[in-house]
Short mmCIF file of C-alpha atoms and ligand atoms in Angstrom, two decimals:
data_model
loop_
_atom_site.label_atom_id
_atom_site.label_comp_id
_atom_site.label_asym_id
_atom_site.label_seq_id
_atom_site.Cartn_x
_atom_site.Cartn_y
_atom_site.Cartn_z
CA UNK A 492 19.65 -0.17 2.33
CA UNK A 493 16.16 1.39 2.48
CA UNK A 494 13.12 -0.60 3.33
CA UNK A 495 10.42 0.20 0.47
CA UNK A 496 8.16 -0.81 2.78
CA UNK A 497 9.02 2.20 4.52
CA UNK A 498 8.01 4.47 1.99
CA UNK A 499 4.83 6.31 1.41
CA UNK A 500 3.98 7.28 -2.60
CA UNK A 501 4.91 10.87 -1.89
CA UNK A 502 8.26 9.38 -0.64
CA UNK A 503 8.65 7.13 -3.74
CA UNK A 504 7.81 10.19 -6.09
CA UNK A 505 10.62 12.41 -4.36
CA UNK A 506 12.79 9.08 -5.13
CA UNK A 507 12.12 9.00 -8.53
CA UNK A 508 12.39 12.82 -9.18
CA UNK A 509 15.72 12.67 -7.27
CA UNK A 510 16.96 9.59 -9.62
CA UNK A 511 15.95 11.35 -12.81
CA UNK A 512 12.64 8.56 -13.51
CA UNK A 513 9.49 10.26 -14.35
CA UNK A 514 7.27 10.77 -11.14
CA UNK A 515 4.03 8.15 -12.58
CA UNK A 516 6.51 5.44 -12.28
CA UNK A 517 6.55 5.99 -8.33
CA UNK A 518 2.37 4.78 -8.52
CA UNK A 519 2.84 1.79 -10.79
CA UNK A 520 5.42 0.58 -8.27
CA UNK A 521 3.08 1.20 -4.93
CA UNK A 522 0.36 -0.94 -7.23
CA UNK A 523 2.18 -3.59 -7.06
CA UNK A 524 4.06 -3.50 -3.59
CA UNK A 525 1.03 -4.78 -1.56
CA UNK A 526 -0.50 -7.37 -3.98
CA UNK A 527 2.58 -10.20 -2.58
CA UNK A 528 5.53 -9.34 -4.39
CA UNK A 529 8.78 -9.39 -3.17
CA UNK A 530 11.08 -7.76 -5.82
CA UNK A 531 11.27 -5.14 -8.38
CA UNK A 532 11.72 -7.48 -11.72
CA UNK A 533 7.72 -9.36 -10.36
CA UNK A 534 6.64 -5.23 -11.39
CA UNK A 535 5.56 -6.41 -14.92
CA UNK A 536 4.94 -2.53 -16.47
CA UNK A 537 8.29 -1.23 -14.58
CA UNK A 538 11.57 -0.72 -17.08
CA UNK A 539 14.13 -3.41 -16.69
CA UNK A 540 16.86 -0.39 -16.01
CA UNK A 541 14.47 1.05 -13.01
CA UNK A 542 14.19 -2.51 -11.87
CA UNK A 543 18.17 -2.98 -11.54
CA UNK A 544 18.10 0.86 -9.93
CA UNK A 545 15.15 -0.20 -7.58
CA UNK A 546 16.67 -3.49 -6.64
CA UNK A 547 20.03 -1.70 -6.18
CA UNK A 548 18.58 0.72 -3.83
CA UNK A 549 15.57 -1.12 -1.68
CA UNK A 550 15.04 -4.17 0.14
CA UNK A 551 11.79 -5.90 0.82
CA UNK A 552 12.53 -6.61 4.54
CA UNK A 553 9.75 -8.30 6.65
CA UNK A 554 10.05 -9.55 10.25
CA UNK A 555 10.54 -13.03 10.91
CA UNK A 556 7.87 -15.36 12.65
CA UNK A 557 9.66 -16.38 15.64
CA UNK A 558 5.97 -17.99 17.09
CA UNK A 559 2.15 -17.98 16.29
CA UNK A 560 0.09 -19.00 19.08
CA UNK A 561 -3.46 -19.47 18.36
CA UNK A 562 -6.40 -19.70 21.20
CA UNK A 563 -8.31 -22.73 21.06
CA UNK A 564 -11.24 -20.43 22.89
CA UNK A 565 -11.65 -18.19 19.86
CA UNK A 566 -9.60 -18.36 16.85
CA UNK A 567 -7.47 -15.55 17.95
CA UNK A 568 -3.90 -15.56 17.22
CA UNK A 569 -1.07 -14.15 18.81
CA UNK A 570 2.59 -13.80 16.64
CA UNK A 571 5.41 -12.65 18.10
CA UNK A 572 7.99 -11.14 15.52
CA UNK A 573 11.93 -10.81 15.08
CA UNK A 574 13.26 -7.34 13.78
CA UNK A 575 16.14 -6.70 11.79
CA UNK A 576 18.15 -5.69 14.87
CA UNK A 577 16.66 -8.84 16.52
CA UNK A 578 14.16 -6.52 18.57
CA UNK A 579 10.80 -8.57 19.42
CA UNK A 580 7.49 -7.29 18.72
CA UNK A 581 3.84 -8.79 18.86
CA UNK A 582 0.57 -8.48 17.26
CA UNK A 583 -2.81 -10.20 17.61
CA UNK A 584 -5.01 -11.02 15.10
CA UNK A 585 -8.98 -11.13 16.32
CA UNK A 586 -11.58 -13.11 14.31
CA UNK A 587 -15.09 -11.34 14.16
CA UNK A 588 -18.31 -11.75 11.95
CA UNK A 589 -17.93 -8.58 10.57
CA UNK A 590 -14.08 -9.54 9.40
CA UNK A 591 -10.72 -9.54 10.55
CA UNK A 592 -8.87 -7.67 13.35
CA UNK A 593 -5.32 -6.55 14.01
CA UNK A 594 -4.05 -5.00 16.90
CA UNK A 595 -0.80 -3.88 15.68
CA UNK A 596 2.40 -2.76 18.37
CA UNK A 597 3.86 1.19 17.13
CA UNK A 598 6.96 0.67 19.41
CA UNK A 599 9.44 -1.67 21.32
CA UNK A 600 8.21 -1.54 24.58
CA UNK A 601 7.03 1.77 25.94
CA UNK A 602 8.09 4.94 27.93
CA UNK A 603 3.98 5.95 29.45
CA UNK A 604 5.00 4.25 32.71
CA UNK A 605 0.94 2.87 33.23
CA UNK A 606 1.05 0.87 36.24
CA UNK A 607 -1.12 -2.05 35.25
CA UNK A 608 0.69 -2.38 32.00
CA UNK A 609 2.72 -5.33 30.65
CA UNK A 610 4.65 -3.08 27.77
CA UNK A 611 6.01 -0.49 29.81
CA UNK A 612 7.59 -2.26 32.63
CA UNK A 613 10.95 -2.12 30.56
CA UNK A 614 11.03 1.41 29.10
CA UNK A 615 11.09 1.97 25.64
CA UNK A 616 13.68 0.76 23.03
CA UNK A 617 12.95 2.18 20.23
CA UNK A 618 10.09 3.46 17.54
CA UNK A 619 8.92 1.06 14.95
CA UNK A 620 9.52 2.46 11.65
CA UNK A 621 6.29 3.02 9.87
CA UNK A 622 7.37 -0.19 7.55
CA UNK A 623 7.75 -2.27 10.80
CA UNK A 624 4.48 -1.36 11.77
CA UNK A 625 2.90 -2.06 8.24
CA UNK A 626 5.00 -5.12 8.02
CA UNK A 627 2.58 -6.69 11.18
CA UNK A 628 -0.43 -6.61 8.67
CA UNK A 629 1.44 -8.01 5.28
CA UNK A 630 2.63 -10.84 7.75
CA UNK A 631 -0.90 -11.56 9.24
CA UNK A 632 -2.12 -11.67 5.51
CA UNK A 633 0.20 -13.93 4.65
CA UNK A 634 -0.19 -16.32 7.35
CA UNK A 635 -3.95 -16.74 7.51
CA UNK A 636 -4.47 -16.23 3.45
CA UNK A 637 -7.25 -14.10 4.71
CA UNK A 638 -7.41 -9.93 4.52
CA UNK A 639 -7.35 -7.78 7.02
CA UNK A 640 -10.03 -5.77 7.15
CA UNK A 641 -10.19 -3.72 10.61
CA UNK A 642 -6.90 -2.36 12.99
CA UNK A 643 -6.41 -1.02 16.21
CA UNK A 644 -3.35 0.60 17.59
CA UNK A 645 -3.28 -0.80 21.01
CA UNK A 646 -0.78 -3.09 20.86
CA UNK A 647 2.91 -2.52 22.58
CA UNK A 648 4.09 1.40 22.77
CA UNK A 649 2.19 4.89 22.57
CA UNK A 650 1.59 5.58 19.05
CA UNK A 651 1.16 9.31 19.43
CA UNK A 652 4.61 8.80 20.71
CA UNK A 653 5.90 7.48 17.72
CA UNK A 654 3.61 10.49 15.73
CA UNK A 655 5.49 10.63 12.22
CA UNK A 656 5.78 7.00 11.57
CA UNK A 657 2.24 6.17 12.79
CA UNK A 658 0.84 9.39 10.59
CA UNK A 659 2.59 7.50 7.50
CA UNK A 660 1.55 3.86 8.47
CA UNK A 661 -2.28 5.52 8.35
CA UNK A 662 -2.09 7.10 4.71
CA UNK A 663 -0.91 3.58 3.83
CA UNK A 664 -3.24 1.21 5.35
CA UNK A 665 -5.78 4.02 4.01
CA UNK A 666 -4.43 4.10 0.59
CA UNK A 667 -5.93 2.58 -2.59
CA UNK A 668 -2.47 1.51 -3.34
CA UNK A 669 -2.00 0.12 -0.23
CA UNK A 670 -4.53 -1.96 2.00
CA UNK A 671 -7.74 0.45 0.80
CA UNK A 672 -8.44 0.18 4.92
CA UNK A 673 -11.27 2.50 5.59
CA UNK A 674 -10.35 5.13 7.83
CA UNK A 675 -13.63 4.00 10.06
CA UNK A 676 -12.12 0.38 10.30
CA UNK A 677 -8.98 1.86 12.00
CA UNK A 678 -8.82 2.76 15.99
CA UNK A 679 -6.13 4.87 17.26
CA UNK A 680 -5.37 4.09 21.32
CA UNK A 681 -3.39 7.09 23.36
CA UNK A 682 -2.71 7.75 26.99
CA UNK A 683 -3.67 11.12 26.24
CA UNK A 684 -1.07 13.22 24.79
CA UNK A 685 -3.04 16.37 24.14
CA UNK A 686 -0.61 18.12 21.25
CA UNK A 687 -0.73 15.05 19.15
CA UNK A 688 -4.43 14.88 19.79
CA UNK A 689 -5.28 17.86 18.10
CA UNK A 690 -2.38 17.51 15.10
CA UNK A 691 -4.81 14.49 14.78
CA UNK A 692 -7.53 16.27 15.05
CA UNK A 693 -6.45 18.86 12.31
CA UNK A 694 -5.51 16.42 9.87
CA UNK A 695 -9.71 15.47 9.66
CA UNK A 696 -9.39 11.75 9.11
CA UNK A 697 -11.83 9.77 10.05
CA UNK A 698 -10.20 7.56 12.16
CA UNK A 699 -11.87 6.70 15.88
CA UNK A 700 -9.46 8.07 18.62
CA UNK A 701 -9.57 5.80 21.81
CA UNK A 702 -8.44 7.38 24.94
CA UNK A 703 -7.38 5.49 27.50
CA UNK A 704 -8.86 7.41 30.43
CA UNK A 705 -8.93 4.80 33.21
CA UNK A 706 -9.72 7.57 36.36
CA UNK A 707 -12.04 10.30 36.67
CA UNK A 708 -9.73 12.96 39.03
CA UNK A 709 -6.28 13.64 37.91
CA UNK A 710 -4.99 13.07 41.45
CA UNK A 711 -6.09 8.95 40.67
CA UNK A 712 -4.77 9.22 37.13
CA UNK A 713 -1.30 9.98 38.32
CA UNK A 714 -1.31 7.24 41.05
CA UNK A 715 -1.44 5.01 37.82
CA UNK A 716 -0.51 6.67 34.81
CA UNK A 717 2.54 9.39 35.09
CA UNK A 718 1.16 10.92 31.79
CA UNK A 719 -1.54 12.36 33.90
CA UNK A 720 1.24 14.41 35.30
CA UNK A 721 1.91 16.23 32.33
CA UNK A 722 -1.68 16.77 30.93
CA UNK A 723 -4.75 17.42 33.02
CA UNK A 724 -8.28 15.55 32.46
CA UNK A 725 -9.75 19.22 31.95
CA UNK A 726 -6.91 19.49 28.85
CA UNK A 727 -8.00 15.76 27.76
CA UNK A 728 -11.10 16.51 27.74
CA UNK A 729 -10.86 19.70 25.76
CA UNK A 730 -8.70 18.05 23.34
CA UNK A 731 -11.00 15.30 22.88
CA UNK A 732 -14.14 17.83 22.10
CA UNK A 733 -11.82 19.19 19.48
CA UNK A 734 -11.44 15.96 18.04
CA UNK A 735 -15.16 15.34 17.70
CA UNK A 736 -15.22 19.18 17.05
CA UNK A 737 -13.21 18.73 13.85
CA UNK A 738 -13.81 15.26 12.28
CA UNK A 739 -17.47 14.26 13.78
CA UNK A 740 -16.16 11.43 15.14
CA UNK A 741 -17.08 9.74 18.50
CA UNK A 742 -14.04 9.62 20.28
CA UNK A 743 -14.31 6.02 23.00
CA UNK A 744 -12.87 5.95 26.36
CA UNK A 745 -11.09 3.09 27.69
CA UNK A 746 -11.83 2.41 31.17
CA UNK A 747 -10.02 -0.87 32.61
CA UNK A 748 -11.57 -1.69 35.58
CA UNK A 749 -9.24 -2.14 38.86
CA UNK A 750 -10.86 -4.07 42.04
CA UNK A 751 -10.68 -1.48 44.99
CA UNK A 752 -8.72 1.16 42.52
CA UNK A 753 -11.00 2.67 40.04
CA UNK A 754 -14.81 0.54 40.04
CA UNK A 755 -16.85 2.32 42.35
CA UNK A 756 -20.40 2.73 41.43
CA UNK A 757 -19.46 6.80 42.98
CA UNK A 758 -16.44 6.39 40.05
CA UNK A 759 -18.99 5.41 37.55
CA UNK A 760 -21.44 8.69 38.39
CA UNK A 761 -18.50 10.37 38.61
CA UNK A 762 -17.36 8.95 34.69
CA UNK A 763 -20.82 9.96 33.40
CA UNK A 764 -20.59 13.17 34.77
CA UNK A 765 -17.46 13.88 33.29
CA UNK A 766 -18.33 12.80 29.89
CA UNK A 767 -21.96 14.16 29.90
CA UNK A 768 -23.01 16.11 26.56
CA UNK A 769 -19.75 14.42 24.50
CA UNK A 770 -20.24 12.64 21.30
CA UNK A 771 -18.82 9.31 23.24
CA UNK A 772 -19.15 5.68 23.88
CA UNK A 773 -16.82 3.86 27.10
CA UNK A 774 -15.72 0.76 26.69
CA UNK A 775 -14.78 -1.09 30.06
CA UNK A 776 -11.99 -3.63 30.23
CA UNK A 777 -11.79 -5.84 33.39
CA UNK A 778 -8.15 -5.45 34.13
CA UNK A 779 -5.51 -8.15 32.20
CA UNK A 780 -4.25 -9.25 35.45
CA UNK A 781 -0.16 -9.77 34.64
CA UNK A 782 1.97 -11.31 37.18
CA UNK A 783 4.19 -8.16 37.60
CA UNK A 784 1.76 -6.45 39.66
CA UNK A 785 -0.89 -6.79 42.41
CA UNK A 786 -4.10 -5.13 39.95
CA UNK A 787 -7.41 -7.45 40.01
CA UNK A 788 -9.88 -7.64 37.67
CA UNK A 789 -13.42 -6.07 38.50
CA UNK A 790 -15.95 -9.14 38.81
CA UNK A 791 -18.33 -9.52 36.08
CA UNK A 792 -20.96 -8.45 38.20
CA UNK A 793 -19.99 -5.14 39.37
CA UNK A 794 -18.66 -5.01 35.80
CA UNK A 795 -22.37 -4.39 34.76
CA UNK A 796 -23.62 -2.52 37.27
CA UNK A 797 -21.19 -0.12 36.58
CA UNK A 798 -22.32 -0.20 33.04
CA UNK A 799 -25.88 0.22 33.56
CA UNK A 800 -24.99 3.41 35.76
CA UNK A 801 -23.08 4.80 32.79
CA UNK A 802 -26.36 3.83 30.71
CA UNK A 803 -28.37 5.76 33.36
CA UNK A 804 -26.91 8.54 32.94
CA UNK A 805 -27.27 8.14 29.39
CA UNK A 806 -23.69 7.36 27.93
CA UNK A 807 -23.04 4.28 26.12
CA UNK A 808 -21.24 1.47 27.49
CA UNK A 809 -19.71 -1.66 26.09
CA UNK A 810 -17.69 -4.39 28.00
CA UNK A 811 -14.60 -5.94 26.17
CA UNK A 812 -14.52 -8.75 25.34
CA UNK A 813 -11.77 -10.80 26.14
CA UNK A 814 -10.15 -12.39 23.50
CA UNK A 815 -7.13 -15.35 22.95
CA UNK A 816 -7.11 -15.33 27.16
CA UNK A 817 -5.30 -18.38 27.04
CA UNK A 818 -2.55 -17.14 24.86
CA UNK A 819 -1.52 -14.22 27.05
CA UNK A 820 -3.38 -11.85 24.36
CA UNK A 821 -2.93 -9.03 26.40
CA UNK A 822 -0.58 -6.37 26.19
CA UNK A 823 2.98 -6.72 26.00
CA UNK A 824 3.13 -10.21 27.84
CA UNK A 825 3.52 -12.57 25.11
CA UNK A 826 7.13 -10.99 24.03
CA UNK A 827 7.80 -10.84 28.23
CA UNK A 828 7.05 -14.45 28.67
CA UNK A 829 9.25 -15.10 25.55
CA UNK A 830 12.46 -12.96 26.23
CA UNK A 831 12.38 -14.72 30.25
CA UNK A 832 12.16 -18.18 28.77
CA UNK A 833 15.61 -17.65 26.96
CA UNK A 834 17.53 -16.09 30.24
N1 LIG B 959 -0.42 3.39 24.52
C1 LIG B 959 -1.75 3.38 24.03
C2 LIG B 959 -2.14 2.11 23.29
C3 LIG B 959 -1.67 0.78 23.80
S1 LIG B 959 -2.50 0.02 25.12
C4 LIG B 959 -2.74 3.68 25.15
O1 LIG B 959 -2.31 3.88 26.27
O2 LIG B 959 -3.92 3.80 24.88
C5 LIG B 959 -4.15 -0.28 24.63
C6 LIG B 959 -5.13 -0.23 25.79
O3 LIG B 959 -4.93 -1.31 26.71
C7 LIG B 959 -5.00 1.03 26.62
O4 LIG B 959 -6.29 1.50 26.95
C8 LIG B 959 -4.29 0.54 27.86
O5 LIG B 959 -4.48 1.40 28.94
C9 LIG B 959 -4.90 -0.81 28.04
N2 LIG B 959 -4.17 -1.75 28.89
C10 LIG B 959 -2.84 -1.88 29.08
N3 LIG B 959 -2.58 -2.85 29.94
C11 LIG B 959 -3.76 -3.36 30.34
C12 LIG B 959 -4.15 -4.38 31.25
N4 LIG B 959 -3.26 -5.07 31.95
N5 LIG B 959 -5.48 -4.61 31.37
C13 LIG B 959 -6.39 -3.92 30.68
N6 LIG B 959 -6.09 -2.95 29.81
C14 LIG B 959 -4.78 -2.66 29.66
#
């Protein structure tokens, strides 16, 4: 049976055509789908007989809470969810002034290979369905009776990986029917997978692409990210200006900062050089050191002087903040920890 969580209203519409039910009933049922319902017969303007059909032919499938951590630092919580097929997933909701925060995952696990990565280090199993990934916001919601009102894609998997399913999972969030998101309060993370960049582009959403960039030669990319084998920096770069090009968006580059690897104040010239004249902003991320591999976090001084070079040279620079550090918040290690606690 079909998630309707799945579904976008175009999707419904086709549904209803297909079923012989006139195509407005397809919006009454997406009003009501998001406001905590969790059957057909709740849908008070909805035909009894379209109910029975609906009911016959959907299911209102969410993951199950398997654990909710939250930090006693910050506020920040951590859940770590149970698929249908018994798959784990995690997500991480971030209090701020300004509102509410999700970081949601778009796959189980991850095929991008990045060295310093928690996610990756078993492969991929499979794509999250756009439902799954919606489903990590209704289940946030529901847990801290609070809305959502910002969301990043940086949690576990490469969403331009997972294109279709993320594409859908945006017009929802996005929708008025749906979460009524603003496309400004949503971030979009990629290793840099230049086709999907400029389908992205070419769709003009206003959405802020985030690319992880990490290295400023593609010779250092590749010693820690294979996707830098398939696309250059020069083709990143180009695809990024085509971004700005076509939605007037400043695009941010990640930067995690490696001790020894990646932090040189020569690496940070050699950033702002390479970004010079873009509509961009960096944000540097002391390495989430995981106990898989040997990476070290940048100290917090040459953190900033790294900054203030990129500030010399006129490009804007933030530091993440580190959030829920006490509930392994980053990347991909919460559902590691989990699944090696029940070998
Ligand atoms: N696959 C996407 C989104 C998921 S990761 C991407 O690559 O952008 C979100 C961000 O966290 C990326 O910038 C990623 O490179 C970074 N990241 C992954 N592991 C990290 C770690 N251990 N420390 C710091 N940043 C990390």
């Amino acid at each position: 049976m079909e998630n309707i969580y799945d579904l976008t209203l175009n999707d419904l519409k086709l549904w209803m055509k297909d079923n012989k039910e006139s195509e407005f009933r397809a919006k009454q049922v997406m009003d009501w789908l998001y406001k905590g319902i969790n059957s057909f017969n709740e849908m008070k303007n909805i035909p009894k007989s379209l109910a029975e059909k609906l009911e016959d032919n959907f299911k209102f499938y969410l993951p199950k809470v398997v654990h909710e951590y939250t930090s006693k630092a910050d506020g920040t919580k951590k859940i770590l969810l149970a698929l249908e097929d018994n798959n784990l997933i995690e997500c991480v909701i971030m209090k701020y002034k300004h509102g509410n925060s999700i970081c949601v995952s778009t796959q189980v696990g991850c095929r991008m290979g990045c060295k310093f990565c928690a996610s990756t280090l078993d492969g991929r199993v499979r794509n999250l369905s756009n439902g799954e990934i919606l489903s990590q916001l209704i289940v946030a919601e529901n847990l801290t009776k609070e809305r959502i009102s910002n969301i990043v894609l940086m949690g576990s998997g490469e969403p331009l990986d997972n294109y279709d399913n993320v594409v859908k999972f945006l017009e929802i969030v996005n929708a008025t029917y749906g979460f009524n998101i603003g496309q400004r309060h949503i971030t979009l993370s990629t290793c840099g997978i230049v086709p999907k960049i400029k389908d992205l582009a070419d769709r003009k959403m206003q959405i802020t692409l985030a690319l992880s960039l990490h290295a400023t030669t593609d010779e250092r990319r590749k010693s820690i990210m294979p996707i830098a084998n398939k696309y250059s920096l020069k083709e990143i770069l180009e695809a990024c200006r085509y971004y700005i090009d076509k939605t007037g968006r400043r695009v941010t580059f990640e930067y995690a900062l490696v001790k020894g690897v990646n932090d040189s104040l020569e690496d940070a010239r050699d950033l702002a050089r390479l970004l010079k004249g873009m509509l961009c902003h960096v944000n540097l991320i002391p390495v989430n050191e995981i106990k898989e591999n040997h990476f070290k976090k940048t100290e917090a001084e040459e953190v900033k002087a790294f900054s203030k070079v990129l500030n010399d040279y006129g490009i804007e620079a933030t530091v993440r903040r580190e959030m829920g550090s006490d509930i392994n918040a980053a990347c991909g290690q919460l559902r590691r920890s989990y699944i090696e606690t029940q070998k």
